[in-house]
Short mmCIF file of C-alpha atoms and ligand atoms in Angstrom, two decimals:
data_model
loop_
_atom_site.label_atom_id
_atom_site.label_comp_id
_atom_site.label_asym_id
_atom_site.label_seq_id
_atom_site.Cartn_x
_atom_site.Cartn_y
_atom_site.Cartn_z
CA MET Y 213 0.00 0.00 0.00
CA SER Y 214 1.43 3.44 -0.81
CA ARG Y 215 3.14 5.03 2.13
CA ASP Y 216 0.61 7.85 2.10
CA SER Y 217 -2.52 5.94 1.11
CA GLY Y 218 -3.00 3.44 3.89
CA PRO Y 219 -1.53 1.65 6.86
CA ALA Y 220 1.72 -0.25 6.82
CA PRO Y 221 1.73 -3.85 7.97
CA ASP Y 222 1.65 -4.27 11.73
CA LEU Y 223 5.07 -5.82 12.27
CA GLY Y 224 4.31 -6.71 15.87
CA ARG Y 225 1.33 -8.72 14.69
CA VAL Y 226 3.23 -10.39 11.85
CA GLY Y 227 6.15 -11.18 14.17
CA HIS Y 228 3.76 -12.68 16.70
CA ASP Y 229 2.15 -14.85 14.00
CA LEU Y 230 5.58 -16.05 12.90
CA GLU Y 231 6.46 -16.91 16.48
CA VAL Y 232 3.23 -18.84 16.97
CA ILE Y 233 3.45 -20.89 13.78
CA SER Y 234 7.08 -21.67 14.61
CA THR Y 235 5.87 -23.48 17.71
CA TYR Y 236 4.17 -26.00 15.41
CA ARG Y 237 7.32 -28.00 14.82
CA ASP Y 238 8.08 -31.67 15.14
CA PRO Y 239 10.01 -31.89 18.43
CA ASP Y 240 11.76 -35.08 17.34
CA LEU Y 241 13.21 -33.65 14.16
CA LEU Y 242 15.86 -31.13 13.26
CA GLY Y 243 15.09 -27.43 12.79
CA TRP Y 244 11.55 -26.20 12.27
CA THR Y 245 10.22 -29.32 10.64
CA ARG Y 246 6.54 -29.38 9.70
CA ARG Y 247 6.16 -32.04 7.04
CA VAL Y 248 2.98 -32.26 5.02
CA PHE Y 249 0.46 -34.83 6.30
CA SER Y 250 2.10 -34.90 9.75
CA PRO Y 251 -0.14 -34.21 12.76
CA ILE Y 252 1.84 -31.05 13.47
CA ASP Y 253 1.24 -29.75 9.94
CA MET Y 254 -2.49 -30.39 10.28
CA ALA Y 255 -2.54 -28.59 13.62
CA ALA Y 256 -0.66 -25.63 12.15
CA ARG Y 257 -3.08 -25.45 9.23
CA ALA Y 258 -6.01 -25.43 11.63
CA TRP Y 259 -4.38 -22.44 13.35
CA VAL Y 260 -3.83 -20.71 9.99
CA GLY Y 261 -7.53 -21.25 9.19
CA GLU Y 262 -8.44 -19.55 12.47
CA GLN Y 263 -6.24 -16.56 11.58
CA MET Y 264 -7.88 -16.34 8.17
CA ALA Y 265 -11.34 -16.35 9.71
CA ALA Y 266 -10.35 -13.79 12.34
CA ALA Y 267 -9.12 -11.52 9.54
CA GLY Y 268 -12.59 -11.67 8.00
CA LEU Y 269 -12.11 -14.33 5.35
CA THR Y 270 -14.65 -17.03 4.61
CA VAL Y 271 -12.61 -20.21 4.97
CA GLU Y 272 -12.93 -23.66 3.45
CA THR Y 273 -10.72 -26.67 2.81
CA ASP Y 274 -11.08 -27.80 -0.78
CA ALA Y 275 -10.93 -31.30 -2.23
CA GLY Y 276 -7.21 -30.85 -2.80
CA GLY Y 277 -6.66 -30.15 0.90
CA ASN Y 278 -5.97 -26.46 0.30
CA LEU Y 279 -6.98 -23.97 2.96
CA ILE Y 280 -8.77 -21.20 1.09
CA GLY Y 281 -10.00 -17.90 2.52
CA ARG Y 282 -12.10 -15.48 0.50
CA LEU Y 283 -12.86 -11.80 0.96
CA ARG Y 284 -15.77 -10.72 -1.20
CA GLY Y 285 -15.17 -7.88 -3.63
CA THR Y 286 -17.67 -5.18 -4.37
CA GLU Y 287 -18.35 -6.46 -7.88
CA GLY Y 288 -19.41 -9.96 -6.99
CA ARG Y 289 -18.47 -12.51 -9.58
CA ARG Y 290 -15.33 -10.94 -11.00
CA ALA Y 291 -12.31 -13.20 -11.29
CA ALA Y 292 -10.36 -13.32 -8.05
CA LEU Y 293 -7.08 -11.76 -7.05
CA VAL Y 294 -5.28 -14.72 -5.52
CA THR Y 295 -2.29 -14.78 -3.20
CA GLY Y 296 -0.76 -17.20 -0.72
CA SER Y 297 1.92 -19.84 -0.44
CA HIS Y 298 2.55 -22.87 1.80
CA THR Y 299 3.20 -23.58 5.47
CA ASP Y 300 4.72 -27.05 5.25
CA THR Y 301 8.51 -27.34 5.43
CA VAL Y 302 11.24 -29.64 4.27
CA HIS Y 303 12.82 -31.98 6.80
CA GLY Y 304 15.05 -29.74 8.93
CA GLY Y 305 13.67 -26.62 7.27
CA GLY Y 306 13.30 -23.03 8.38
CA ARG Y 307 10.68 -20.60 9.61
CA PHE Y 308 10.11 -18.46 6.51
CA ASP Y 309 9.98 -20.53 3.31
CA GLY Y 310 6.35 -20.33 2.18
CA ILE Y 311 5.19 -19.19 5.58
CA ILE Y 312 5.62 -15.46 4.99
CA GLY Y 313 3.51 -15.76 1.83
CA VAL Y 314 0.58 -17.09 3.84
CA LEU Y 315 0.92 -14.94 6.96
CA GLY Y 316 1.77 -11.92 4.79
CA ALA Y 317 -1.39 -12.43 2.74
CA ILE Y 318 -3.50 -12.58 5.90
CA GLU Y 319 -1.85 -9.36 7.08
CA VAL Y 320 -2.78 -7.72 3.75
CA VAL Y 321 -6.41 -8.65 4.38
CA ARG Y 322 -6.24 -7.02 7.81
CA MET Y 323 -4.58 -3.92 6.33
CA LEU Y 324 -7.35 -3.61 3.76
CA THR Y 325 -10.24 -4.11 6.12
CA GLU Y 326 -8.79 -1.92 8.87
CA SER Y 327 -8.24 0.91 6.41
CA GLY Y 328 -11.69 0.48 4.91
CA ARG Y 329 -10.27 -0.28 1.47
CA GLU Y 330 -12.64 -2.38 -0.60
CA LEU Y 331 -11.59 -4.33 -3.67
CA ARG Y 332 -13.69 -4.79 -6.80
CA HIS Y 333 -12.50 -8.35 -7.14
CA ASP Y 334 -12.70 -11.11 -4.59
CA LEU Y 335 -9.39 -11.54 -2.78
CA VAL Y 336 -8.51 -15.18 -2.17
CA VAL Y 337 -5.76 -16.32 0.20
CA VAL Y 338 -4.52 -19.89 -0.18
CA ASP Y 339 -2.39 -22.00 2.12
CA PHE Y 340 -1.57 -24.66 -0.48
CA LEU Y 341 -1.30 -28.23 0.74
CA GLY Y 342 2.14 -29.81 0.66
CA GLU Y 343 4.28 -27.58 -1.54
CA GLU Y 344 7.47 -29.35 -0.51
CA PRO Y 345 8.25 -32.80 -1.91
CA ASN Y 346 6.50 -35.37 0.29
CA ASP Y 347 7.46 -38.97 1.04
CA PHE Y 348 6.09 -39.88 -2.40
CA GLY Y 349 8.58 -37.48 -3.99
CA LEU Y 350 5.74 -35.23 -5.19
CA SER Y 351 5.64 -31.49 -4.54
CA CYS Y 352 2.83 -28.95 -4.84
CA VAL Y 353 -0.02 -31.37 -4.17
CA GLY Y 354 -2.54 -28.61 -3.49
CA SER Y 355 -1.71 -26.31 -6.38
CA ARG Y 356 -1.63 -29.30 -8.74
CA ALA Y 357 -5.17 -30.10 -7.61
CA ILE Y 358 -6.38 -26.56 -8.24
CA VAL Y 359 -5.09 -26.55 -11.82
CA GLY Y 360 -6.30 -30.07 -12.57
CA ALA Y 361 -2.85 -31.64 -12.66
CA LEU Y 362 -3.25 -34.07 -9.77
CA GLY Y 363 -4.38 -37.39 -11.17
CA PRO Y 364 -4.78 -41.07 -10.30
CA GLU Y 365 -1.13 -41.70 -11.14
CA HIS Y 366 -0.32 -39.41 -8.22
CA LEU Y 367 -3.09 -40.51 -5.86
CA ASP Y 368 -2.02 -44.16 -6.20
CA LEU Y 369 1.60 -43.46 -5.30
CA VAL Y 370 2.76 -45.47 -2.28
CA ASP Y 371 5.31 -44.07 0.15
CA PRO Y 372 8.12 -46.11 1.78
CA GLY Y 373 5.77 -46.72 4.72
CA GLY Y 374 3.18 -48.35 2.42
CA ARG Y 375 0.72 -45.45 2.64
CA ARG Y 376 -1.15 -44.14 -0.42
CA LEU Y 377 -1.29 -40.48 -1.28
CA ARG Y 378 -5.07 -40.65 -1.68
CA ASP Y 379 -5.46 -41.81 1.93
CA LEU Y 380 -3.21 -39.11 3.33
CA LEU Y 381 -5.00 -36.48 1.27
CA ALA Y 382 -8.31 -37.59 2.78
CA GLU Y 383 -6.83 -37.44 6.28
CA ALA Y 384 -5.66 -33.89 5.54
CA GLY Y 385 -9.25 -32.84 4.85
CA GLY Y 386 -9.18 -33.28 1.08
CA ASP Y 387 -11.53 -35.37 -1.03
CA PRO Y 388 -9.47 -37.53 -3.41
CA GLU Y 389 -12.58 -39.19 -4.86
CA ASN Y 390 -13.94 -35.83 -5.91
CA LEU Y 391 -10.80 -33.98 -6.96
CA ALA Y 392 -12.54 -32.25 -9.84
CA ALA Y 393 -14.24 -30.10 -7.22
CA ALA Y 394 -10.87 -28.58 -6.35
CA CYS Y 395 -10.24 -27.56 -9.94
CA TRP Y 396 -10.86 -23.90 -10.63
CA PRO Y 397 -12.94 -23.04 -13.70
CA GLN Y 398 -11.78 -20.90 -16.57
CA GLY Y 399 -11.88 -17.22 -15.68
CA ALA Y 400 -11.73 -17.78 -11.91
CA LEU Y 401 -8.30 -16.17 -11.64
CA ARG Y 402 -7.50 -12.56 -12.44
CA CYS Y 403 -3.92 -13.06 -11.28
CA PHE Y 404 -1.88 -14.98 -8.76
CA VAL Y 405 0.81 -13.13 -6.79
CA GLU Y 406 3.03 -14.98 -4.30
CA LEU Y 407 5.27 -13.37 -1.68
CA HIS Y 408 8.26 -15.57 -0.79
CA ILE Y 409 11.79 -15.44 0.53
CA GLU Y 410 14.41 -15.54 -2.20
CA GLN Y 411 16.19 -18.59 -0.74
CA GLY Y 412 19.41 -17.48 -2.45
CA PRO Y 413 21.99 -14.69 -2.05
CA ARG Y 414 21.24 -12.31 -4.92
CA LEU Y 415 19.05 -9.70 -3.22
CA GLU Y 416 21.30 -9.47 -0.16
CA ARG Y 417 24.39 -9.09 -2.33
CA ALA Y 418 22.68 -6.40 -4.40
CA GLY Y 419 21.59 -4.58 -1.24
CA ALA Y 420 17.99 -4.78 -2.49
CA SER Y 421 14.87 -5.16 -0.38
CA ILE Y 422 12.54 -6.43 -3.09
CA GLY Y 423 12.92 -8.89 -5.94
CA VAL Y 424 10.60 -9.05 -8.92
CA VAL Y 425 10.59 -12.62 -10.18
CA SER Y 426 11.11 -13.03 -13.91
CA GLY Y 427 10.33 -16.74 -13.96
CA ILE Y 428 10.61 -20.04 -12.16
CA VAL Y 429 13.01 -22.82 -13.13
CA GLY Y 430 11.84 -26.14 -14.45
CA ILE Y 431 12.34 -29.07 -12.08
CA HIS Y 432 12.52 -32.73 -13.11
CA ARG Y 433 12.67 -35.32 -10.32
CA PHE Y 434 13.40 -39.01 -10.55
CA LEU Y 435 13.93 -42.14 -8.50
CA SER Y 436 16.51 -44.65 -9.61
CA THR Y 437 16.78 -48.07 -7.99
CA PHE Y 438 19.90 -50.25 -8.13
CA THR Y 439 19.50 -53.92 -7.26
CA GLY Y 440 22.46 -56.18 -6.60
CA ARG Y 441 22.99 -59.07 -4.19
CA PRO Y 442 23.36 -59.20 -0.42
CA ASP Y 443 26.57 -60.97 0.56
CA HIS Y 444 28.89 -61.33 3.52
CA ALA Y 445 31.07 -58.24 3.81
CA GLY Y 446 34.01 -60.18 5.21
CA THR Y 447 34.17 -63.15 2.88
CA THR Y 448 33.01 -61.94 -0.56
CA PRO Y 449 36.00 -60.98 -2.72
CA MET Y 450 35.94 -57.39 -3.95
CA GLY Y 451 35.76 -58.39 -7.60
CA GLU Y 452 32.74 -60.65 -7.08
CA ARG Y 453 30.35 -58.23 -5.44
CA ARG Y 454 27.18 -56.74 -6.83
CA ASP Y 455 27.11 -53.69 -4.55
CA ALA Y 456 23.98 -51.61 -5.14
CA LEU Y 457 25.21 -48.68 -3.05
CA LEU Y 458 28.35 -48.29 -5.16
CA GLY Y 459 26.20 -48.21 -8.31
CA ALA Y 460 24.04 -45.48 -6.82
CA ALA Y 461 27.08 -43.57 -5.59
CA GLU Y 462 28.61 -43.66 -9.03
CA ALA Y 463 25.33 -42.42 -10.48
CA ALA Y 464 25.29 -39.52 -7.99
CA LEU Y 465 28.76 -38.48 -9.16
CA ARG Y 466 27.66 -38.78 -12.79
CA ILE Y 467 24.67 -36.53 -12.05
CA GLU Y 468 27.12 -33.91 -10.79
CA ASP Y 469 29.15 -34.20 -14.01
CA LEU Y 470 26.05 -33.89 -16.18
CA ALA Y 471 24.87 -30.67 -14.50
CA THR Y 472 26.27 -28.36 -17.15
CA GLY Y 473 23.14 -26.41 -18.05
CA GLY Y 474 21.57 -26.08 -14.62
CA VAL Y 475 21.85 -27.58 -11.16
CA ALA Y 476 21.36 -31.21 -10.20
CA THR Y 477 21.16 -32.77 -6.77
CA ALA Y 478 21.06 -36.34 -5.50
CA GLY Y 479 19.31 -35.56 -2.23
CA ARG Y 480 18.40 -38.92 -0.81
CA LEU Y 481 19.80 -42.43 -0.77
CA ASP Y 482 18.00 -45.36 0.86
CA VAL Y 483 20.12 -48.49 1.23
CA ARG Y 484 18.95 -52.01 2.09
CA PRO Y 485 19.50 -54.06 4.09
CA GLY Y 486 21.62 -51.30 5.66
CA ALA Y 487 24.23 -52.99 7.82
CA HIS Y 488 27.98 -52.64 8.31
CA ASN Y 489 28.63 -56.23 7.40
CA VAL Y 490 26.30 -56.89 4.45
CA VAL Y 491 27.11 -55.91 0.87
CA PRO Y 492 24.25 -53.53 -0.04
CA ALA Y 493 21.61 -55.31 -2.10
CA GLU Y 494 19.34 -52.40 -2.98
CA ALA Y 495 19.76 -48.65 -3.21
CA ASP Y 496 17.16 -46.01 -4.06
CA LEU Y 497 18.63 -42.77 -5.33
CA TRP Y 498 16.28 -39.75 -5.32
CA ALA Y 499 17.53 -36.91 -7.47
CA GLU Y 500 16.41 -33.79 -9.30
CA VAL Y 501 17.64 -31.40 -11.96
CA ARG Y 502 16.68 -27.74 -12.46
CA SER Y 503 17.17 -25.32 -15.30
CA ASP Y 504 15.50 -22.49 -17.16
CA ASP Y 505 16.25 -24.34 -20.40
CA THR Y 506 13.60 -26.91 -21.31
CA GLY Y 507 15.73 -28.43 -24.06
CA TRP Y 508 18.67 -28.98 -21.74
CA LEU Y 509 16.40 -30.57 -19.10
CA GLY Y 510 15.33 -33.08 -21.75
CA SER Y 511 18.90 -33.91 -22.77
CA PHE Y 512 19.95 -34.27 -19.12
CA GLY Y 513 17.12 -36.76 -18.67
CA ARG Y 514 18.23 -38.84 -21.64
CA ASP Y 515 21.87 -38.74 -20.49
CA VAL Y 516 21.05 -39.79 -16.94
CA GLU Y 517 18.94 -42.73 -18.19
CA VAL Y 518 21.84 -43.91 -20.37
CA SER Y 519 24.27 -43.45 -17.48
CA VAL Y 520 22.20 -45.46 -15.03
CA ASN Y 521 21.92 -48.31 -17.55
CA GLU Y 522 25.62 -48.25 -18.27
CA ILE Y 523 26.59 -48.22 -14.58
CA GLY Y 524 24.16 -51.05 -13.90
CA SER Y 525 25.44 -53.33 -16.61
CA ARG Y 526 29.09 -52.69 -15.78
CA ARG Y 527 28.45 -53.47 -12.10
CA SER Y 528 26.02 -56.39 -12.74
CA LEU Y 529 23.14 -54.50 -11.13
CA ALA Y 530 19.54 -54.36 -12.23
CA THR Y 531 18.43 -50.75 -12.55
CA SER Y 532 15.23 -48.78 -12.99
CA LEU Y 533 14.55 -45.08 -13.32
CA SER Y 534 11.16 -43.41 -13.03
CA TRP Y 535 10.33 -39.75 -13.35
CA VAL Y 536 8.34 -38.58 -10.34
CA SER Y 537 7.58 -35.18 -11.84
CA ARG Y 538 8.70 -33.05 -14.75
CA GLU Y 539 7.82 -29.37 -14.55
CA ASP Y 540 9.14 -27.11 -17.25
CA PRO Y 541 10.22 -23.49 -16.63
CA VAL Y 542 7.50 -20.86 -16.36
CA LEU Y 543 7.84 -17.14 -16.96
CA ALA Y 544 6.03 -14.58 -14.85
CA THR Y 545 3.29 -12.84 -16.80
CA SER Y 546 4.66 -9.56 -18.10
CA TRP Y 547 1.89 -7.27 -16.86
CA VAL Y 548 1.91 -8.81 -13.37
CA ARG Y 549 5.72 -8.61 -13.23
CA ASP Y 550 5.54 -4.94 -14.27
CA THR Y 551 2.83 -4.28 -11.72
CA VAL Y 552 4.97 -5.77 -8.95
CA ALA Y 553 7.91 -3.61 -10.05
CA ARG Y 554 5.79 -0.44 -10.05
CA ALA Y 555 4.32 -1.35 -6.68
CA ALA Y 556 7.82 -1.77 -5.26
CA VAL Y 557 8.82 1.67 -6.54
CA GLU Y 558 5.59 3.11 -5.17
CA CYS Y 559 6.56 1.70 -1.78
CA GLY Y 560 9.96 3.36 -2.00
CA PHE Y 561 12.16 0.47 -3.16
CA GLU Y 562 14.47 -0.10 -6.08
CA PRO Y 563 13.50 -3.64 -7.06
CA VAL Y 564 15.83 -6.14 -8.67
CA VAL Y 565 14.50 -8.50 -11.35
CA LEU Y 566 15.68 -12.07 -10.83
CA PRO Y 567 14.72 -15.64 -11.68
CA SER Y 568 13.64 -18.15 -9.06
CA GLY Y 569 15.85 -21.19 -8.70
CA ALA Y 570 13.29 -22.61 -6.27
CA GLY Y 571 9.99 -24.15 -7.26
CA HIS Y 572 6.74 -22.56 -6.13
CA ASP Y 573 2.99 -23.08 -6.20
CA ALA Y 574 3.01 -20.04 -8.50
CA ALA Y 575 4.49 -22.19 -11.26
CA HIS Y 576 1.37 -24.33 -11.20
CA MET Y 577 -1.07 -21.46 -10.74
CA ALA Y 578 0.37 -19.96 -13.93
CA ARG Y 579 -1.60 -22.59 -15.82
CA LEU Y 580 -4.78 -20.86 -14.73
CA GLY Y 581 -3.87 -17.30 -15.54
CA PRO Y 582 -1.50 -14.39 -15.00
CA MET Y 583 1.20 -14.98 -12.36
CA GLY Y 584 3.88 -12.96 -10.59
CA MET Y 585 6.07 -13.25 -7.50
CA ILE Y 586 7.68 -10.92 -4.96
CA PHE Y 587 10.93 -11.93 -3.25
CA VAL Y 588 12.46 -10.61 -0.04
CA PRO Y 589 16.09 -11.31 0.94
CA SER Y 590 17.39 -14.42 2.67
CA ARG Y 591 20.27 -13.89 5.09
CA ASP Y 592 23.48 -15.35 3.62
CA GLY Y 593 21.27 -16.87 0.93
CA ARG Y 594 20.48 -19.76 3.26
CA SER Y 595 17.26 -21.76 2.99
CA HIS Y 596 15.95 -25.30 3.55
CA CYS Y 597 17.95 -25.31 6.78
CA PRO Y 598 17.26 -24.22 10.37
CA GLU Y 599 19.39 -21.07 9.88
CA GLU Y 600 17.00 -19.68 7.23
CA TRP Y 601 16.34 -16.05 8.18
CA THR Y 602 14.69 -12.86 6.92
CA ASP Y 603 14.36 -9.79 9.16
CA LEU Y 604 10.86 -8.81 10.18
CA VAL Y 605 11.32 -5.39 8.59
CA GLN Y 606 12.21 -7.06 5.30
CA ILE Y 607 9.12 -9.25 5.54
CA GLY Y 608 7.09 -6.10 6.20
CA ASP Y 609 8.55 -4.54 3.06
CA GLY Y 610 7.39 -7.55 1.08
CA ILE Y 611 3.91 -7.37 2.59
CA SER Y 612 3.66 -3.68 1.66
CA VAL Y 613 4.59 -4.47 -1.93
CA LEU Y 614 2.14 -7.37 -2.00
CA ALA Y 615 -0.67 -5.10 -0.81
CA GLU Y 616 0.24 -2.41 -3.31
CA THR Y 617 0.42 -4.98 -6.11
CA LEU Y 618 -2.98 -6.45 -5.31
CA LEU Y 619 -4.55 -3.00 -5.15
CA ALA Y 620 -3.07 -2.17 -8.55
CA CYS Y 621 -4.19 -5.49 -10.04
CA ASP Y 622 -7.67 -4.75 -8.75
CA THR Y 623 -7.95 -1.64 -10.89
CA LEU Y 624 -5.62 -2.17 -13.85
CA ASP Y 625 -7.00 -3.07 -17.24
CA GLU Y 626 -3.75 -4.56 -18.61
CA ALA Y 627 -5.10 -8.07 -18.51
CA GLY Y 628 -7.70 -7.08 -21.10
CA THR Y 629 -10.14 -9.57 -19.67
CA ASP Y 630 -10.31 -11.30 -16.36
CA GLY Y 631 -9.02 -14.82 -16.04
CA ALA Y 632 -6.72 -16.93 -18.14
CA ALA Y 633 -6.78 -15.01 -21.39
CA ASP Y 634 -3.39 -13.42 -20.93
CA ASN Y 635 -1.02 -16.37 -21.13
CA GLY Y 636 -2.78 -18.89 -23.32
CA ALA Y 637 -3.02 -21.48 -20.56
CA ARG Y 638 -6.15 -23.61 -20.41
CA PRO Y 639 -7.36 -24.17 -16.87
CA CYS Y 640 -8.42 -27.52 -15.59
CA LEU Y 641 -7.23 -29.63 -18.44
CA ARG Y 642 -5.83 -32.81 -17.04
CA VAL Y 643 -2.23 -32.31 -18.04
CA GLY Y 644 0.10 -35.26 -17.54
CA SER Y 645 3.52 -34.75 -16.03
CA GLY Y 646 6.04 -33.55 -18.57
CA SER Y 647 3.52 -31.82 -20.80
CA ARG Y 648 2.79 -28.61 -19.03
CA GLN Y 649 2.22 -25.43 -20.91
CA ARG Y 650 4.49 -22.46 -20.53
CA GLY Y 651 3.22 -19.07 -19.55
CA GLU Y 652 5.21 -17.44 -22.33
CA SER Y 653 7.91 -18.52 -24.73
CA GLY Y 654 11.59 -17.89 -24.06
CA THR Y 655 13.83 -18.73 -21.18
CA VAL Y 656 13.73 -17.51 -17.63
CA GLY Y 657 16.23 -14.73 -17.27
O1 HGY L 389 12.24 -27.27 -3.66
C1 HGY L 389 11.92 -26.11 -3.90
O2 HGY L 389 12.42 -25.47 -4.79
C2 HGY L 389 10.93 -25.39 -3.06
O3 HGY L 389 11.57 -24.75 -2.03
N1 HGY L 389 9.88 -26.20 -2.66
MN1 MN L 390 11.06 -24.93 0.09
MN1 MN L 391 8.54 -22.33 -0.62
#
């Protein structure tokens, strides 16, 4: 909101909310862990729902398990201004990733209502279910559901504990048998704007308070299994082993070598039977690759498949590789990006335009219509760790820009029409993994 046109965010209130949600952490795990589908995540989401309602939003949980709060606009059925993010964390995660986008959105609602500002459009705040990769390896469960990209192939996934995604979704308040109900119709979205921490060092190094996101990298994730033979670790000669762990380890090093056009990470390795004195018989390697270049992501995928086969046959291991998800890069919509930049200037900042190396619900929401993101700095560029930090004042800056952006989007005519017209995306088509549509052509830059 402009410095002279309305109230600033109440930092005491936002800081208090951050403190409270931080208490919803798994006491047995590192950092500020609140994994999707855990009891602590469900308790935290119940608390978030109460804050939404107290701010004056009408709150529901949709079939995709998303917590959705709506503030009615003065013009009834107009497409909604949508904002929000996620409140789940990675294992050992921090207190800000996703969380400031939800709490910040609720604060914007309070700022609007307390200042008597009414919007023409409905304002919708979403706490998306499970943005971070879950035990099935799937991220963005809630936003996938909203755009019609959560299908039976996902719901029937089974986690290492033998649980199905559809059952956990039902426990989280969703309705997996009626997922179509979560899917937003064409024209429901005027624009989606997400406030988030940068999770990297660029804003801090530039001395900038606000980042305007140009686009979001593509992320392809896979699971590769190496199967050898369990043998006695003391008696089996080195040349006669079929060691699954060594095959997976070699693949992890090959993934590093192949990461020439982006970044690639082997983030998890499960080894069975898992004993000092047994040659490993099975190893699951969970890995991902990210880039703003769709073509390179495809060639990386082909190269890694060839590499896994080659390593397997040389080491006498059976191998398999399955793609858990393949999301291509998405550009922010130009008029939303420009509106964020103008809003930042209006609030007194010199914004920096930068791409997002992290994935976000915004990348999925872009299938429904215009999308943009606001970044605030991350101390030392750290994220996905307990040390993740952004000063309250910096969060407040982001909330001010979010409010200003939403107010501008409420009145601007740049979109031409409400809804999805701007970027050519078709809402609620069932789009299989690997075939998503881009917001605009070109690379993220
Ligand atoms: O993994 C990501 O990029 C995001 O933080 N979920
Ligand atoms: Mn994250
Ligand atoms: Mn996040």
